[in-house]
Tab-separated table of N, CA and C in Angstrom:
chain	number	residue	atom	x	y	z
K	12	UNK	N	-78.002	-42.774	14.940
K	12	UNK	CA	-76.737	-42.864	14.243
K	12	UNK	C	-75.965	-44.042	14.849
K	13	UNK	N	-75.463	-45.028	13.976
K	13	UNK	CA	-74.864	-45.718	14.457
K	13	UNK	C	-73.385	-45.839	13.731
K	14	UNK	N	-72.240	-46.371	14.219
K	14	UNK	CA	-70.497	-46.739	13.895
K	14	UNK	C	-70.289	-47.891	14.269
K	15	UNK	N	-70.217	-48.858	13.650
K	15	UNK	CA	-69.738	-50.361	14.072
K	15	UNK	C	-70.657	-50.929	14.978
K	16	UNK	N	-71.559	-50.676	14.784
K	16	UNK	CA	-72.481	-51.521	15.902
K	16	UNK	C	-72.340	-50.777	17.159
K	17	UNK	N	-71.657	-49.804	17.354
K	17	UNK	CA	-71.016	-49.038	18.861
K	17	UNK	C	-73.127	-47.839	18.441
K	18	UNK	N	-73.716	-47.550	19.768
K	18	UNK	CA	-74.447	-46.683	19.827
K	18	UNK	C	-74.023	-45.173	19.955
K	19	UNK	N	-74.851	-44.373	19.040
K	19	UNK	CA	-74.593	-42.691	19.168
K	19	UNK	C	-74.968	-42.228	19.270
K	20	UNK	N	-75.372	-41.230	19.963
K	20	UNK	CA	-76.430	-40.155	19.967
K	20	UNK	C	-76.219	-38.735	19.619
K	21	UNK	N	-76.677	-38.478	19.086
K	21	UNK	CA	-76.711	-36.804	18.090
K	21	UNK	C	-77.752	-36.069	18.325
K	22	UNK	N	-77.597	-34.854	19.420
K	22	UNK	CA	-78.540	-33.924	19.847
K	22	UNK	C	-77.943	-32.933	19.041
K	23	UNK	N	-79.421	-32.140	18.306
K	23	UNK	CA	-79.179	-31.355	17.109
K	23	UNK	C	-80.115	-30.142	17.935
K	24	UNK	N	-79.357	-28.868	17.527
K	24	UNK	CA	-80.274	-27.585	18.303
K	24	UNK	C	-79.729	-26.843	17.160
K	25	UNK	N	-81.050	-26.136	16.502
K	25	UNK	CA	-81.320	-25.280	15.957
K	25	UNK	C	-81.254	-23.812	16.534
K	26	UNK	N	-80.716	-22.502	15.942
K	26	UNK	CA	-80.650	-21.661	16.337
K	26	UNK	C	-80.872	-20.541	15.385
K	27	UNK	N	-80.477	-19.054	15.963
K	27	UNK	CA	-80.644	-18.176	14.782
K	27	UNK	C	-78.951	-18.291	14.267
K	28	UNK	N	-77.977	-18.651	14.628
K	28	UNK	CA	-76.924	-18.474	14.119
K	28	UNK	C	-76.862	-19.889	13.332
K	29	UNK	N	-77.426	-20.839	13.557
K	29	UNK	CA	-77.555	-21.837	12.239
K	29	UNK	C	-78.020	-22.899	13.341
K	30	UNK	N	-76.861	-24.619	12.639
K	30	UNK	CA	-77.494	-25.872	13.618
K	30	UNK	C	-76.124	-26.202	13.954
K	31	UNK	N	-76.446	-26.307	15.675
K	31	UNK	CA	-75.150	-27.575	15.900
K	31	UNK	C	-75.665	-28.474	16.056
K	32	UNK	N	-74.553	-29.555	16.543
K	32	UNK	CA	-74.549	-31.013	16.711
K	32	UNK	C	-73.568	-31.566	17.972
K	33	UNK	N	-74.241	-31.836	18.460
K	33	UNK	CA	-73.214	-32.867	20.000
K	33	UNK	C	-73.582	-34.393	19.838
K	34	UNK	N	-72.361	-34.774	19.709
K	34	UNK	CA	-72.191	-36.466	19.114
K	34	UNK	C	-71.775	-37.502	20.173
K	35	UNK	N	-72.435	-38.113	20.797
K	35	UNK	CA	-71.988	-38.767	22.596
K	35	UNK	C	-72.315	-40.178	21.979
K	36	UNK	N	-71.174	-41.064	22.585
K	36	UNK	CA	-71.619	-42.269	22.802
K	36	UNK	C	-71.902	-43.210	23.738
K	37	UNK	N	-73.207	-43.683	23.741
K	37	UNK	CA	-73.812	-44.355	25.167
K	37	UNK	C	-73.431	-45.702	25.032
K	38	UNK	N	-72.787	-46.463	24.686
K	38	UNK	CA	-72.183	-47.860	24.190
K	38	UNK	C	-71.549	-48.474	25.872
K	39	UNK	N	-70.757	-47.496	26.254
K	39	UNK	CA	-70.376	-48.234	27.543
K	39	UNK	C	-71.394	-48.093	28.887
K	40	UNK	N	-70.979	-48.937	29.892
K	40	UNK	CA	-71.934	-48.993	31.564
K	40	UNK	C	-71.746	-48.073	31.952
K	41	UNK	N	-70.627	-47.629	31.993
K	41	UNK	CA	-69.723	-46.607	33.388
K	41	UNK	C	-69.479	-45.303	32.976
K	42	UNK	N	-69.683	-44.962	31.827
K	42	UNK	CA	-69.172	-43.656	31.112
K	42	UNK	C	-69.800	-43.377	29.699
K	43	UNK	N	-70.065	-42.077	29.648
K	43	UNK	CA	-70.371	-41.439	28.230
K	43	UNK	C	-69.317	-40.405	27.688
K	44	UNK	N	-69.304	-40.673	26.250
K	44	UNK	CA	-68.070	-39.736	25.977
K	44	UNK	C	-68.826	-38.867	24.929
K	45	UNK	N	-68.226	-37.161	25.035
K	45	UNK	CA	-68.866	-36.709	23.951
K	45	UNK	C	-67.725	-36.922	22.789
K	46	UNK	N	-68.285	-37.141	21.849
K	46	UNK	CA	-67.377	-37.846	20.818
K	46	UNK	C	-67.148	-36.397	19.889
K	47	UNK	N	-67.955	-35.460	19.439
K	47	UNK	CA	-67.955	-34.200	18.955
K	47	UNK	C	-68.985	-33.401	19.038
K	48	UNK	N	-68.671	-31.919	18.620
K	48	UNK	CA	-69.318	-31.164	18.531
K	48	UNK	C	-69.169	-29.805	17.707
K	49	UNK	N	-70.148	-29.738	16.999
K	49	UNK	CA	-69.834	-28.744	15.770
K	49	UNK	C	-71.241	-27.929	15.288
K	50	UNK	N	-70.481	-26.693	14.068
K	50	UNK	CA	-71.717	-26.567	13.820
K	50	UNK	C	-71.863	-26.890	12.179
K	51	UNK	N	-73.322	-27.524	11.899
K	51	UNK	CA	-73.533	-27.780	10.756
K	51	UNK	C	-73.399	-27.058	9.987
K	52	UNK	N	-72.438	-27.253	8.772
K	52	UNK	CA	-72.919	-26.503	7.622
K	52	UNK	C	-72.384	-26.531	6.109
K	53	UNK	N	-73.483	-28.155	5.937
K	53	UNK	CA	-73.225	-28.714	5.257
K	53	UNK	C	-74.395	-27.625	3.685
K	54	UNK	N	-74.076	-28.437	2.767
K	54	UNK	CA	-74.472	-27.490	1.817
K	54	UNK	C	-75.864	-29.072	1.135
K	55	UNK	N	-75.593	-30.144	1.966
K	55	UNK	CA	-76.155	-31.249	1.196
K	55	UNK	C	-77.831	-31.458	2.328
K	56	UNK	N	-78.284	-30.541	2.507
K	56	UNK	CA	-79.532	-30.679	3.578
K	56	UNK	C	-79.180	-31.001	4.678
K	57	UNK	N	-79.400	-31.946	5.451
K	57	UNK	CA	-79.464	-32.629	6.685
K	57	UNK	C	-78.371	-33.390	6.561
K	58	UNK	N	-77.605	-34.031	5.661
K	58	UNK	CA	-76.306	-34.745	5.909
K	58	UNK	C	-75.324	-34.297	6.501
K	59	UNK	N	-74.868	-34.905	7.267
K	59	UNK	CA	-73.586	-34.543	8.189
K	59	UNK	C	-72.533	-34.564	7.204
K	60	UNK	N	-71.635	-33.561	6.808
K	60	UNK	CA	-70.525	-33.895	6.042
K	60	UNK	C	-69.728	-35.365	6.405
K	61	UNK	N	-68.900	-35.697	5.887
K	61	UNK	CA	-67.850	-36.698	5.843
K	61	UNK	C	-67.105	-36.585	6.843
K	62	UNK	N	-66.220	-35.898	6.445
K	62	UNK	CA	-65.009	-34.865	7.450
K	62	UNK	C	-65.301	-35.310	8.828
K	63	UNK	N	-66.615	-34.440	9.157
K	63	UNK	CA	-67.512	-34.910	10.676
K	63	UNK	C	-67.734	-35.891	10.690
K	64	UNK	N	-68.416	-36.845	9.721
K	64	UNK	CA	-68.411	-38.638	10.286
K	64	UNK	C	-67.124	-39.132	10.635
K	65	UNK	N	-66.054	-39.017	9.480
K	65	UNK	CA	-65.274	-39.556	9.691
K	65	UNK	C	-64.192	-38.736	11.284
K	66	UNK	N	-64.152	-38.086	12.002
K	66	UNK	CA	-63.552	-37.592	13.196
K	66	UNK	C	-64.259	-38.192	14.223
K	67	UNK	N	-65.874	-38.088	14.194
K	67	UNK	CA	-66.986	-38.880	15.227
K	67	UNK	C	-66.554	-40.574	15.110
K	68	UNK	N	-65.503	-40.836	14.476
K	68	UNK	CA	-65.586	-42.460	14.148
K	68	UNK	C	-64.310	-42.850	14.742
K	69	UNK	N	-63.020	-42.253	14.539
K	69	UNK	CA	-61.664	-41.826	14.868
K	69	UNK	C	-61.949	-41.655	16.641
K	70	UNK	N	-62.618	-40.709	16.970
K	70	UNK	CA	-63.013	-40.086	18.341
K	70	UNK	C	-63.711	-41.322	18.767
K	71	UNK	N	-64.739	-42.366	18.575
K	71	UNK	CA	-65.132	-43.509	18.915
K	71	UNK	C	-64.024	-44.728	19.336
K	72	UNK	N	-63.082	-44.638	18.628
K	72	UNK	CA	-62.506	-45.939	18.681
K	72	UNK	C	-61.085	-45.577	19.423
K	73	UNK	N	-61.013	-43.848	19.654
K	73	UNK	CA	-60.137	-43.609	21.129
K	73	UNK	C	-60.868	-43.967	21.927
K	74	UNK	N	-62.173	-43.371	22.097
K	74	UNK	CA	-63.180	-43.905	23.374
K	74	UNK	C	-63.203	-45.261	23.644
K	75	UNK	N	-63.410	-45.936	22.748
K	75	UNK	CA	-62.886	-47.453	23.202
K	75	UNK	C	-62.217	-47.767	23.723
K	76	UNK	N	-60.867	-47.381	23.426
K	76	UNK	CA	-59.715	-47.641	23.736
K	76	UNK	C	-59.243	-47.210	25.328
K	77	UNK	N	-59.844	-45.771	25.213
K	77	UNK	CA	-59.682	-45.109	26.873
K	77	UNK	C	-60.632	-46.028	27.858
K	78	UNK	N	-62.030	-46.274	27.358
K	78	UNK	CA	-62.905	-46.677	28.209
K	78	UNK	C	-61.865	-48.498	28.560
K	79	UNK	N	-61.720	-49.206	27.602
K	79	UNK	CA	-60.932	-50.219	28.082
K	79	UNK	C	-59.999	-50.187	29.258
K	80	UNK	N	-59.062	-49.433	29.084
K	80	UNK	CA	-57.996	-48.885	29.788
K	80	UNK	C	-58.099	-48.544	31.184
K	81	UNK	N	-59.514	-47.840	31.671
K	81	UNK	CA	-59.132	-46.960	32.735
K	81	UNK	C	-60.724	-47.760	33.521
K	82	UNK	N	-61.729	-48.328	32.599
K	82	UNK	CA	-62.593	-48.884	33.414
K	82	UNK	C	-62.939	-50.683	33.522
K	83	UNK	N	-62.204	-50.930	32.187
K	83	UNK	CA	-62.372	-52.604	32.314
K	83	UNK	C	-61.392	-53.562	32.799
């Protein structure tokens, strides 16, 4: 999964109560942020709703912003 060229990673675990999702971005040296985490349950297969892209994208570009701030 990628957002602006920024890297993401999306570990997906299946369960009996359905699927989540933990959304981290490895983009910076010094720090990983988990960007979200939820559980799927979308009605469109494997697509991540919107809603969830669009918060994982919002939540990215605070991470930017913090990671600037406190490590560059």
């Amino acid at each position: 999964m990628r957002f602006g060229g920024a890297s993401v990673l999306e570990i997906i675990e299946n369960a009996s109560g359905g699927t989540y999702r933990a959304v981290y971005t490895v983009r910076f040296e010094k720090a990983v942020y988990m960007l979200h985490c939820f559980q799927k349950k979308s009605k469109k297969g494997i697509q991540t709703p919107k809603q969830e892209m669009d918060l994982v994208e919002r939540r990215l570009k605070a991470a930017e912003a913090d990671y600037q701030r406190y490590y560059a």
